[in-house]
PDB file of C-alpha atoms in Angstrom:
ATOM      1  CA  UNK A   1       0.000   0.000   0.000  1.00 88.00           C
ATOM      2  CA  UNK A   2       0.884   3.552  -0.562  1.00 97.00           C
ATOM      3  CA  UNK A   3       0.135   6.556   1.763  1.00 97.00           C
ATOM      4  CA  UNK A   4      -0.372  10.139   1.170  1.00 98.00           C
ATOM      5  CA  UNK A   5      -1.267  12.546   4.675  1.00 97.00           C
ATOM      6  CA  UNK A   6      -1.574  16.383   5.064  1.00 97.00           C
ATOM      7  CA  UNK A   7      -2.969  18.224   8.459  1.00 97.00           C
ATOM      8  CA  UNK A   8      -6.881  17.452   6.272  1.00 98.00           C
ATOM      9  CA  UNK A   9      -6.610  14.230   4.576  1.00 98.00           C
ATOM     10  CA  UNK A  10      -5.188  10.804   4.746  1.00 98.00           C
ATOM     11  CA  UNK A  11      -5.049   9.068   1.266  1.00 98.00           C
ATOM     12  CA  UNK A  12      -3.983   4.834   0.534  1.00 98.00           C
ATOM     13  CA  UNK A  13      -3.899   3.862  -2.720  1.00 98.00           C
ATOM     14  CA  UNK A  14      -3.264   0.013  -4.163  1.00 97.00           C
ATOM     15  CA  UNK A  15      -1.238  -0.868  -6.962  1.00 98.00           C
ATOM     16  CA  UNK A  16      -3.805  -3.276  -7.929  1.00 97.00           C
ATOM     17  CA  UNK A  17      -5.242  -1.025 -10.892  1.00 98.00           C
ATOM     18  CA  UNK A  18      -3.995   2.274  -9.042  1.00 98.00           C
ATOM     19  CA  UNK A  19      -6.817   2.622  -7.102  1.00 98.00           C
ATOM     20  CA  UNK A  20      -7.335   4.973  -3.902  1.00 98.00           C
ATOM     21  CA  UNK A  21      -8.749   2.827  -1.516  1.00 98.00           C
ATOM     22  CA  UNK A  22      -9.220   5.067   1.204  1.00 98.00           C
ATOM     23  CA  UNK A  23      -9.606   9.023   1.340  1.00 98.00           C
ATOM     24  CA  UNK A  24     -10.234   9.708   5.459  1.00 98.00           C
ATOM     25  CA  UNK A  25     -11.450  13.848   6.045  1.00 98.00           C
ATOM     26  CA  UNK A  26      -9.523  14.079   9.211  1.00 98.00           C
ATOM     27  CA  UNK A  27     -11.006  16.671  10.772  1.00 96.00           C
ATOM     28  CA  UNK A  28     -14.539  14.190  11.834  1.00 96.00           C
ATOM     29  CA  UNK A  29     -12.344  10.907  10.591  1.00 97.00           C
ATOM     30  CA  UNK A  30     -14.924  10.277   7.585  1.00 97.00           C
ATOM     31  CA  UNK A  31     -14.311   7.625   5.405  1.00 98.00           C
ATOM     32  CA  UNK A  32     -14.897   9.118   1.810  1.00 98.00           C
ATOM     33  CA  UNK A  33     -14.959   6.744  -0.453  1.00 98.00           C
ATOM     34  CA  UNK A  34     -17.077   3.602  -0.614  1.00 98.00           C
ATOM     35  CA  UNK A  35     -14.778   0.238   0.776  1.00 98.00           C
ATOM     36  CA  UNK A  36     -16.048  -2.271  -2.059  1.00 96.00           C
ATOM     37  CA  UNK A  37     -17.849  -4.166   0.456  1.00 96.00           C
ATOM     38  CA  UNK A  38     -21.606  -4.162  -1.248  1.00 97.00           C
ATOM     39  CA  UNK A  39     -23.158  -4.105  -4.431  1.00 96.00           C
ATOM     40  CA  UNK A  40     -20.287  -3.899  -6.202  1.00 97.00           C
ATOM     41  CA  UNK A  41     -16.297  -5.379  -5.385  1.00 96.00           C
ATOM     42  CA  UNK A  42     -14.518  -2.263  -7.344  1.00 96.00           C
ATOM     43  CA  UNK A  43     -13.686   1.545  -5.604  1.00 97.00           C
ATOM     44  CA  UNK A  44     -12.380   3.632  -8.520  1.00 98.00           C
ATOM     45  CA  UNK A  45     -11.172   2.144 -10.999  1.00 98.00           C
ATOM     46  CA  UNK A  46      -9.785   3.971 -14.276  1.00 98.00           C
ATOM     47  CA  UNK A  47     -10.937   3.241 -17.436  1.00 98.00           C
ATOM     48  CA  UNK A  48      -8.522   2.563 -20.391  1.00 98.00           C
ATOM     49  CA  UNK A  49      -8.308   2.102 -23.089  1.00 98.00           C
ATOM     50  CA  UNK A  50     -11.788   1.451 -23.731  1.00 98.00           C
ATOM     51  CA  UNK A  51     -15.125   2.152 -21.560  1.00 98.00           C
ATOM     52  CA  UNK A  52     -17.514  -0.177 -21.278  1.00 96.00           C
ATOM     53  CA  UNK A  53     -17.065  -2.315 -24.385  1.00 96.00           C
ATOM     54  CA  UNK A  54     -18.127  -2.682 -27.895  1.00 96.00           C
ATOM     55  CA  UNK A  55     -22.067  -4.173 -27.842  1.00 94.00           C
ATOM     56  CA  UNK A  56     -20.742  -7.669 -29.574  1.00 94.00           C
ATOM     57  CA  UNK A  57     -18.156  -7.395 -26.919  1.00 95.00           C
ATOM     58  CA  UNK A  58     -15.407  -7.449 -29.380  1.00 95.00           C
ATOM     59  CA  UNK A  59     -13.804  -5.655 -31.853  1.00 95.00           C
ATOM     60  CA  UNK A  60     -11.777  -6.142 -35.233  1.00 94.00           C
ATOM     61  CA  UNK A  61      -8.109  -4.481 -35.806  1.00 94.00           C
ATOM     62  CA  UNK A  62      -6.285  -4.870 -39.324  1.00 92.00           C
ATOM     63  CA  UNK A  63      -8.401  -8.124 -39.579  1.00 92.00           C
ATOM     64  CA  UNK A  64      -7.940  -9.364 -36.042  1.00 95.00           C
ATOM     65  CA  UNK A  65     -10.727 -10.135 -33.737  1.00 96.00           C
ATOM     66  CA  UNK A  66      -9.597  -8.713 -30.320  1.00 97.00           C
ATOM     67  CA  UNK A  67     -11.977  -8.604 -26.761  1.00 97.00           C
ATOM     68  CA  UNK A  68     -10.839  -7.026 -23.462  1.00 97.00           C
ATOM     69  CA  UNK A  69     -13.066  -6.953 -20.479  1.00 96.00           C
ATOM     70  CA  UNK A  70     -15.076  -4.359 -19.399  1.00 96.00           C
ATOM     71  CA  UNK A  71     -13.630  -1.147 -18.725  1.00 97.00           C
ATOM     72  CA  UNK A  72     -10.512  -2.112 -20.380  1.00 97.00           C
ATOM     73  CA  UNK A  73      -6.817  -3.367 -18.797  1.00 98.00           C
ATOM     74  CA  UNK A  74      -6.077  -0.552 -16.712  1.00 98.00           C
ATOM     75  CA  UNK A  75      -8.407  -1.534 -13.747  1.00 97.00           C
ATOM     76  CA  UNK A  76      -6.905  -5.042 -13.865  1.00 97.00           C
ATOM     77  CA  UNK A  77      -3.487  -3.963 -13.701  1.00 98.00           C
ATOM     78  CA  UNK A  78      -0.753  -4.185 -10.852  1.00 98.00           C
ATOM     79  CA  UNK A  79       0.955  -1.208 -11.621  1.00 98.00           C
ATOM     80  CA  UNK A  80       4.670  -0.364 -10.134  1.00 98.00           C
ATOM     81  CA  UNK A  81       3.958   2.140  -7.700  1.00 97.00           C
ATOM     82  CA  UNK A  82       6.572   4.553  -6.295  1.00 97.00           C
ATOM     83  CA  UNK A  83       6.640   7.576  -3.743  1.00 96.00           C
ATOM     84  CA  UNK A  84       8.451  10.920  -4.666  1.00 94.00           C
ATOM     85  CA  UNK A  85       7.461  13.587  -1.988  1.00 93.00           C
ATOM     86  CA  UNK A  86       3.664  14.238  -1.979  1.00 94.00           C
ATOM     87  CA  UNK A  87       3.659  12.611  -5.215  1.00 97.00           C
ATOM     88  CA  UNK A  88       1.781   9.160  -5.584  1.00 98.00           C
ATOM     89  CA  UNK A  89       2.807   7.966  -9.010  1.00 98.00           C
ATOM     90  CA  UNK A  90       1.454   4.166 -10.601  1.00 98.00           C
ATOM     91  CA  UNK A  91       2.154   3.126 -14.039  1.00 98.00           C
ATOM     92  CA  UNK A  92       2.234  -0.133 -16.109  1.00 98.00           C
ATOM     93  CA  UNK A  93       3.368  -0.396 -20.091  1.00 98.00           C
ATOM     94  CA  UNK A  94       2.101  -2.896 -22.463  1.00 98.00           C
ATOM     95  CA  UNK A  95       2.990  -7.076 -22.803  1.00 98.00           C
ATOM     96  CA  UNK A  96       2.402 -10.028 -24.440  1.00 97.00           C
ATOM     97  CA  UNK A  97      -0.647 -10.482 -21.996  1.00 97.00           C
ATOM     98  CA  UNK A  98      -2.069  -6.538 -23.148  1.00 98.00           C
ATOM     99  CA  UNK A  99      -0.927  -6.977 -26.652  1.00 98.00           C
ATOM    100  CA  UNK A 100      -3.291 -10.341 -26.681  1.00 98.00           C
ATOM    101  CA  UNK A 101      -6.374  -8.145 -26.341  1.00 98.00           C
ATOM    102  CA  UNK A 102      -5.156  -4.425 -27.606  1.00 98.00           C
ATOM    103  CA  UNK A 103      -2.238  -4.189 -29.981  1.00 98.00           C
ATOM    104  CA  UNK A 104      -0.792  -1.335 -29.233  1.00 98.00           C
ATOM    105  CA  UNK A 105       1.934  -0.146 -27.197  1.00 98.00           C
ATOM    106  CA  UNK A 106       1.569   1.913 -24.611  1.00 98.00           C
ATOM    107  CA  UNK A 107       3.078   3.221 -21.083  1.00 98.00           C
ATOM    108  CA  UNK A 108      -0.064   4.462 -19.023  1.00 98.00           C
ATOM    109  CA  UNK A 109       0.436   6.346 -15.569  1.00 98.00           C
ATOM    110  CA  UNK A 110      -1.257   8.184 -13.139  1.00 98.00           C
ATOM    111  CA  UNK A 111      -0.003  10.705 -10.205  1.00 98.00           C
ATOM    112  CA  UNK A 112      -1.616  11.604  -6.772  1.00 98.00           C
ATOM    113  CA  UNK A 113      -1.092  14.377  -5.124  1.00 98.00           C
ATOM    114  CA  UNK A 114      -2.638  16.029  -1.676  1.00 98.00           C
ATOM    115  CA  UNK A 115      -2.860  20.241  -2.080  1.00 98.00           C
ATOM    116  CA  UNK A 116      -4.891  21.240   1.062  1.00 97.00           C
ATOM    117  CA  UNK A 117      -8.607  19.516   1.045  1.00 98.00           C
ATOM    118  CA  UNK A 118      -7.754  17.934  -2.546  1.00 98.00           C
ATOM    119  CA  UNK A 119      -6.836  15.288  -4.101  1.00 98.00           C
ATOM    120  CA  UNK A 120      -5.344  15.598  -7.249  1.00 98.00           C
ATOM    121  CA  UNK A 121      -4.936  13.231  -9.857  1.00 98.00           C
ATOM    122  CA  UNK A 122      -3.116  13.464 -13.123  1.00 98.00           C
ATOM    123  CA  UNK A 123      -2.788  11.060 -15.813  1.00 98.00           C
ATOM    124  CA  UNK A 124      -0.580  10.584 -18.714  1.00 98.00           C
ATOM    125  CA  UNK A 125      -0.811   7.646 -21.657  1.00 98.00           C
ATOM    126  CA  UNK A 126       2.180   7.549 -24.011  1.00 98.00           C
ATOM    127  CA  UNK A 127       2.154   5.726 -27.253  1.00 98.00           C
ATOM    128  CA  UNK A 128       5.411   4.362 -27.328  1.00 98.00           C
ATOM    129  CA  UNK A 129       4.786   1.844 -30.536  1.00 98.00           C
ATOM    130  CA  UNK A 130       5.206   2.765 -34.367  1.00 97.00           C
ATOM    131  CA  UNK A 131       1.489   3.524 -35.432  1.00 97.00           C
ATOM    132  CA  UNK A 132      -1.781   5.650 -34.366  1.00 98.00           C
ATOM    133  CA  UNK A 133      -3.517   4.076 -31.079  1.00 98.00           C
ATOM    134  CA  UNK A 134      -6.925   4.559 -30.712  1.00 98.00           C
ATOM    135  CA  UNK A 135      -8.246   5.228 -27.003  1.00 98.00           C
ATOM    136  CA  UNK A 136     -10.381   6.699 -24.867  1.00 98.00           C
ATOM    137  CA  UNK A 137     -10.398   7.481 -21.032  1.00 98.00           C
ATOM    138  CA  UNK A 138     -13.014   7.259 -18.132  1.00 98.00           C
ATOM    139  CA  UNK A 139     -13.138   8.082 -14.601  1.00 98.00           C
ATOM    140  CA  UNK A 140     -15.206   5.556 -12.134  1.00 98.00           C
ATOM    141  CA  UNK A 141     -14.664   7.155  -8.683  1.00 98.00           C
ATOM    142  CA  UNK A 142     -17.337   6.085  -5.778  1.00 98.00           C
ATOM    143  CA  UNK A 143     -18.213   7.969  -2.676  1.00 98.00           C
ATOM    144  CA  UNK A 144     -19.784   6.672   0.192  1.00 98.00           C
ATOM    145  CA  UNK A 145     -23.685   7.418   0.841  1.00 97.00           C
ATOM    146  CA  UNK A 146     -25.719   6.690   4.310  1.00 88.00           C
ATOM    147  CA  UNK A 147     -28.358   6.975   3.391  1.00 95.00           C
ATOM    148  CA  UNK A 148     -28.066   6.598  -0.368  1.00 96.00           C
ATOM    149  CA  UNK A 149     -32.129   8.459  -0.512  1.00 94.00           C
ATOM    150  CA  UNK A 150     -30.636  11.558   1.944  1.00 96.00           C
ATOM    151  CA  UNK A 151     -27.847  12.621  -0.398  1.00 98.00           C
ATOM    152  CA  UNK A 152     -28.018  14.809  -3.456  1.00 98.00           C
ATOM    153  CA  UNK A 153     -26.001  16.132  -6.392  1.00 98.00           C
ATOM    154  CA  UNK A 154     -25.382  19.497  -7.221  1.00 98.00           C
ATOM    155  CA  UNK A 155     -23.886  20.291 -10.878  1.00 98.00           C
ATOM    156  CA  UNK A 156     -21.970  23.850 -11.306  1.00 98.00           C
ATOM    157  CA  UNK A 157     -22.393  25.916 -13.561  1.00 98.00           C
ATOM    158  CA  UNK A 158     -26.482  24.182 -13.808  1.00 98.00           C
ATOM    159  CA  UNK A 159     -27.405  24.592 -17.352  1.00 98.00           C
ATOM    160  CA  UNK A 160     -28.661  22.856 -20.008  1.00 98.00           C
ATOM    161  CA  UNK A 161     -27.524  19.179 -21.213  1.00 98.00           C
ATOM    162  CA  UNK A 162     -28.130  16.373 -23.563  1.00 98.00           C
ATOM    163  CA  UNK A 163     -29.430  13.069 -21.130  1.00 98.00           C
ATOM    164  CA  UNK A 164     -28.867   9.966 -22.985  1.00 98.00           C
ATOM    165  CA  UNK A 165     -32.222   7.306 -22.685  1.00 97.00           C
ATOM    166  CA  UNK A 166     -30.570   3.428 -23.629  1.00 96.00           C
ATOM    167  CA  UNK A 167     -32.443   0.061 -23.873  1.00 94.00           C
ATOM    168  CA  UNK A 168     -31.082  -3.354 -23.146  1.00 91.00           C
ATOM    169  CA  UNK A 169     -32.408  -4.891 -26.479  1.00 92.00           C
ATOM    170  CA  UNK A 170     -29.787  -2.550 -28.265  1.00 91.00           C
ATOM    171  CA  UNK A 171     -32.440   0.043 -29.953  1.00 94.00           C
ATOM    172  CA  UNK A 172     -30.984   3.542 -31.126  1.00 96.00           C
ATOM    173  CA  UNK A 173     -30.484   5.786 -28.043  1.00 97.00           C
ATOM    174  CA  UNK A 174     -32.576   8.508 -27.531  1.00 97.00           C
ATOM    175  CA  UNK A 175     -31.755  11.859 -26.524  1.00 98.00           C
ATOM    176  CA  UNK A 176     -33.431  14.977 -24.179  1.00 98.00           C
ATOM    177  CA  UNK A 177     -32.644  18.192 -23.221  1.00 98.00           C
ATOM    178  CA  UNK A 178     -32.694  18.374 -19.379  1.00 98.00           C
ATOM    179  CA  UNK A 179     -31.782  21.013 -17.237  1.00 97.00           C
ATOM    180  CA  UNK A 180     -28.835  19.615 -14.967  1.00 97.00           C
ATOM    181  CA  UNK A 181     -28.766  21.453 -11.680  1.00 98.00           C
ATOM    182  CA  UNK A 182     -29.847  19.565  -8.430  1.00 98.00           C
ATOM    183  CA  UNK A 183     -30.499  15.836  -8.502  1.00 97.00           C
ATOM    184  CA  UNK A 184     -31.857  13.841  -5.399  1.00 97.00           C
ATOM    185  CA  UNK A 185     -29.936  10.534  -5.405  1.00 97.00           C
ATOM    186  CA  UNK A 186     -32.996   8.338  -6.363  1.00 96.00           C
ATOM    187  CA  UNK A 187     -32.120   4.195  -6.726  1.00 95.00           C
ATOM    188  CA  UNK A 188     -35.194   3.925  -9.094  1.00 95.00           C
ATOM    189  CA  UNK A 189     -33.995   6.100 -11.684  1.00 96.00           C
ATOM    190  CA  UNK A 190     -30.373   4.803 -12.227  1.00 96.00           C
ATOM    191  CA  UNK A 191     -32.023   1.117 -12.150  1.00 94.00           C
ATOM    192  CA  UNK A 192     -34.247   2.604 -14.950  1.00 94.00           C
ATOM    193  CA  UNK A 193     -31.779   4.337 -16.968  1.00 95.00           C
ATOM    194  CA  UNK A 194     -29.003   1.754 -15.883  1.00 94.00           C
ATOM    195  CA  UNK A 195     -26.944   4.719 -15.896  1.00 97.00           C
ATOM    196  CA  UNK A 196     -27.496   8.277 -15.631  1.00 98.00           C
ATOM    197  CA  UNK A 197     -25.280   9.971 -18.629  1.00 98.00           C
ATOM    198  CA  UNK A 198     -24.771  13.339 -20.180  1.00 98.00           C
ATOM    199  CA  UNK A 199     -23.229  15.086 -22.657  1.00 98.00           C
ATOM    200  CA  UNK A 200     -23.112  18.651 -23.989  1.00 98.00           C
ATOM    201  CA  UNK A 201     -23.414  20.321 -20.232  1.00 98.00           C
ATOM    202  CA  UNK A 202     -21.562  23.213 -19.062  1.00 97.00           C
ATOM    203  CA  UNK A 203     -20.943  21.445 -15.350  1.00 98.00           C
ATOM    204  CA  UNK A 204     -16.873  21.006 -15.096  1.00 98.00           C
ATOM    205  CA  UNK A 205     -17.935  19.959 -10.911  1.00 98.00           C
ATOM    206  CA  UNK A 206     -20.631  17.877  -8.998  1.00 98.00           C
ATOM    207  CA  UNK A 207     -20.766  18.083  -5.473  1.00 98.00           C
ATOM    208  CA  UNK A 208     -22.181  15.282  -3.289  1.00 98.00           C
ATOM    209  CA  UNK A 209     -24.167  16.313  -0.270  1.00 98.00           C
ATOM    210  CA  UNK A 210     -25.578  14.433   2.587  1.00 96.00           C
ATOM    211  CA  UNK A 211     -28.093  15.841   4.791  1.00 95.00           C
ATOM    212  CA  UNK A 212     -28.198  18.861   3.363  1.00 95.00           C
ATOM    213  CA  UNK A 213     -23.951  19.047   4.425  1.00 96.00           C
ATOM    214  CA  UNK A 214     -21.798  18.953   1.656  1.00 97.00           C
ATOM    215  CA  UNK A 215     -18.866  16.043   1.663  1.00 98.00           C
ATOM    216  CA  UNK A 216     -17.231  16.389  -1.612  1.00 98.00           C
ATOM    217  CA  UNK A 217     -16.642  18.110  -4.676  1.00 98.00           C
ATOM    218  CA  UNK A 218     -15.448  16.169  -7.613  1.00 98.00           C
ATOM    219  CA  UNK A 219     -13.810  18.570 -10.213  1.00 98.00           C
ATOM    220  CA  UNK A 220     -13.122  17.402 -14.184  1.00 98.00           C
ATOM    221  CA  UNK A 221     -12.687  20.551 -16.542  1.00 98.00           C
ATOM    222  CA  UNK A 222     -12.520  19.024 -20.049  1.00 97.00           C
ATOM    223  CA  UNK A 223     -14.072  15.996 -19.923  1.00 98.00           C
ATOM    224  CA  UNK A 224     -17.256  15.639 -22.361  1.00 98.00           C
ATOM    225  CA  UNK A 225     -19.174  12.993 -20.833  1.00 98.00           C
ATOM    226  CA  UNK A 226     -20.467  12.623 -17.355  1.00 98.00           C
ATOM    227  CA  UNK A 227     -22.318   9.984 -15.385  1.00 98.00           C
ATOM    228  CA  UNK A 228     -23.782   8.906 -12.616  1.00 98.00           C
ATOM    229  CA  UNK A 229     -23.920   5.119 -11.313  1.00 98.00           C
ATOM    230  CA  UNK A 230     -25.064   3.107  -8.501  1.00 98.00           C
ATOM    231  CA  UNK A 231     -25.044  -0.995  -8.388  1.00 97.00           C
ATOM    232  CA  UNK A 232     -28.340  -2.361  -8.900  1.00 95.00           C
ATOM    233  CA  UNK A 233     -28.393  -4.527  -5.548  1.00 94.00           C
ATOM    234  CA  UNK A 234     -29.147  -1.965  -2.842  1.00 94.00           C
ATOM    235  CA  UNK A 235     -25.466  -0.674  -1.589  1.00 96.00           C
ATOM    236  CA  UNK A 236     -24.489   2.746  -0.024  1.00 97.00           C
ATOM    237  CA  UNK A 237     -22.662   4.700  -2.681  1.00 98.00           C
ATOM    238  CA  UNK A 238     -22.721   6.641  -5.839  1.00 98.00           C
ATOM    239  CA  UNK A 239     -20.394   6.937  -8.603  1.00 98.00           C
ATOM    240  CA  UNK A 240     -19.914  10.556 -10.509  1.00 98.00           C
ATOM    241  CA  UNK A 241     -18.063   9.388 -13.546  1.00 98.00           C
ATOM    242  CA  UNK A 242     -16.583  11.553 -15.816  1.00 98.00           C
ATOM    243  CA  UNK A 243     -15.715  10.722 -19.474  1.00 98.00           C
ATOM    244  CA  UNK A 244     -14.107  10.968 -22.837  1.00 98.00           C
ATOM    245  CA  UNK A 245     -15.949   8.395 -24.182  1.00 97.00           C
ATOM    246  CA  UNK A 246     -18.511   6.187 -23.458  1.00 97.00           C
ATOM    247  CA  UNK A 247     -19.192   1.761 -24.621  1.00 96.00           C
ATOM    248  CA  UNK A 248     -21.569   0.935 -27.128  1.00 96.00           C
ATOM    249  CA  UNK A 249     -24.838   1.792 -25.906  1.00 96.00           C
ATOM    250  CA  UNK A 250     -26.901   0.590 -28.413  1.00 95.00           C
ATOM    251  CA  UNK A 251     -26.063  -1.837 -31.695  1.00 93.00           C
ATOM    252  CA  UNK A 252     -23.355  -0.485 -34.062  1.00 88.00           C
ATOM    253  CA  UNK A 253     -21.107  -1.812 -36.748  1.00 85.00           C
ATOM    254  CA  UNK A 254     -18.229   0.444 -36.819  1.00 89.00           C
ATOM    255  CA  UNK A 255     -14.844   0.242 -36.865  1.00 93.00           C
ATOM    256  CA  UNK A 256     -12.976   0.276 -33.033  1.00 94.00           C
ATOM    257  CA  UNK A 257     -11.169   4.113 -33.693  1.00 94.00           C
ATOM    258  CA  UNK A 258     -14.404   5.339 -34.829  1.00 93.00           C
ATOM    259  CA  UNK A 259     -16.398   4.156 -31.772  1.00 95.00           C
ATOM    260  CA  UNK A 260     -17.904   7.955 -30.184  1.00 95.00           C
ATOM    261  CA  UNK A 261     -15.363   9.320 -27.775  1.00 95.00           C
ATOM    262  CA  UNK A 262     -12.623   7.444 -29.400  1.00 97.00           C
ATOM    263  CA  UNK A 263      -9.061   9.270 -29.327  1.00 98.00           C
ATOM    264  CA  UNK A 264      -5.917   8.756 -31.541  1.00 98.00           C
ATOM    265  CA  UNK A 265      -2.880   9.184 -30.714  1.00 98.00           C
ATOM    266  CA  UNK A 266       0.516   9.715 -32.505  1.00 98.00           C
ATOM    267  CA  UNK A 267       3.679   7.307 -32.021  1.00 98.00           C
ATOM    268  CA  UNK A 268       5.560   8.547 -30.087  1.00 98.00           C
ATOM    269  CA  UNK A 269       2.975  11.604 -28.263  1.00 98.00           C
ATOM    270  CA  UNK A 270       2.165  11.775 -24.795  1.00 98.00           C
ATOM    271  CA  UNK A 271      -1.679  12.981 -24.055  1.00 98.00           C
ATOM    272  CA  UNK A 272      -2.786  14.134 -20.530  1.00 98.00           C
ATOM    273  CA  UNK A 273      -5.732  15.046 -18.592  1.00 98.00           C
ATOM    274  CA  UNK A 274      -6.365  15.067 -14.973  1.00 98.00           C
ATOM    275  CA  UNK A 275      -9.137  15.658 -12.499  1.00 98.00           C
ATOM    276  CA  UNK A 276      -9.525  16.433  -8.679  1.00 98.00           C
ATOM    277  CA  UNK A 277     -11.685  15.454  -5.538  1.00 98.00           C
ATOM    278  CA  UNK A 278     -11.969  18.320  -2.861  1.00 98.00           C
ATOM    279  CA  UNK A 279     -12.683  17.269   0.544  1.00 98.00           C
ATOM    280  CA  UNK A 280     -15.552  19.874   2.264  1.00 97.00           C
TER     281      UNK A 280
END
């Protein structure tokens, strides 16, 4: 385990997919994030290079049937983790076992760092092979809720956005324009919806409040998708995902790079993109 503290927050992290697996606010010793002991066995997982997955579940490169589970390899990874200062830093690079189910090569990395009541977190994916690598990036972090019904989200700026309406049985997606302001966490809706999404919102921060008392602000300037998840089986916490992209949320025949929210990226260039969690 690796351990991040300042005079607000304590931070651990795993190197099993680079996850934080515990974010204490030490001024009431509240445990932020959820502890992967309900609904659902993950905490905050990153997702990379794909989200989701295709709908067939697999997908064809230069004539090559490839799969990789869902979410990608980057949540499965032990990455090598290392300490520098307040600097958390986890990375793991392509091999024969990633090459199997994405040919590319890669070297994929993400940095923690406590600034005050946040945590930041910066990642980096280099393409260190010889041809364009299509990708895309997701953020899955979950906070704790008790009780899930007494907590709310608030979106900043509110404004209008684009909610995304899917259907199991693979029919086109349909689209509304919603105002996206205040939301009362409501277990109903995401089983419903399966998952709350938007796109085309001016929010770049959602803050989770319980009881009226706010416990977190999750900040992601830049990213164009956002959404909001909770595991079907009754469990006490909510995720506030943002995106670049998004899986295949209703039945498509395209190629992988042009998948929505799909990336490319140069041999031999470095993107980056980064997001924070403040602690209220």
């Amino acid at each position: 385990m690796f351990a991040l503290e300042n005079e607000h927050l304590k931070l651990v992290c795993t190197p099993k997919g680079a996850q934080m697996q515990s974010l204490v606010n030490k001024a009431n010793g509240q445990e932020i994030l959820y502890q992967g002991d309900q609904g659902w066995k993950d905490q905050n997982p990153s997702l990379f290079p794909v989200i989701g997955s295709t709908w067939s579940g697999s997908y064809t490169i230069d004539g090559q049937e490839y799969a990789m589970k869902n979410h990608g390899l980057a949540r499965y990874a032990v990455m090598e983790g290392s300490r520098d200062g307040n600097v958390l830093a986890f990375s793991f690079s392509d091999d024969e076992k990633t090459r199997a189910q994405y040919p590319f090569s890669f070297r994929f990395t993400i940095e923690y760092r406590l600034e005050g009541r946040e945590v930041k977190i910066g990642y980096r994916i280099e393409n260190t092979g010889d041809e364009e690598m299509p990708f895309t990036l997701g953020l899955h972090p979950a906070f704790a809720t008790d009780p899930f019904e007494n907590c709310e989200l608030k979106f900043e700026p509110a404004g209008q956005a684009v909610m995304f309406h899917t259907f199991e049985d693979g029919r086109p997606v349909e689209y509304e324009s919603v105002q996206l302001d205040t939301l009362q966490l409501d277990r109903e809706l995401i089983r419903r919806e399966r998952t709350l999404i938007w796109k085309e919102f001016r929010a770049d921060q959602v803050t989770l409040s319980q009881d009226g008392r706010a416990v977190v602000t999750v900040k992601f300037p830049g990213f164009p998708y956002l959404a909001v998840w909770t595991h079907p089986q009754d469990s006490e916490f909510v995720c506030i995902e943002p995106w670049y992209g998004h899986a295949d949320l209703e039945k498509l025949d395209v190629p992988f790079e042009r998948r929505e929210g799909t990336m490319m990226l140069k041999p031999g260039d470095t993107w980056t993109t980064g997001y924070s969690i403040e602690v209220k």
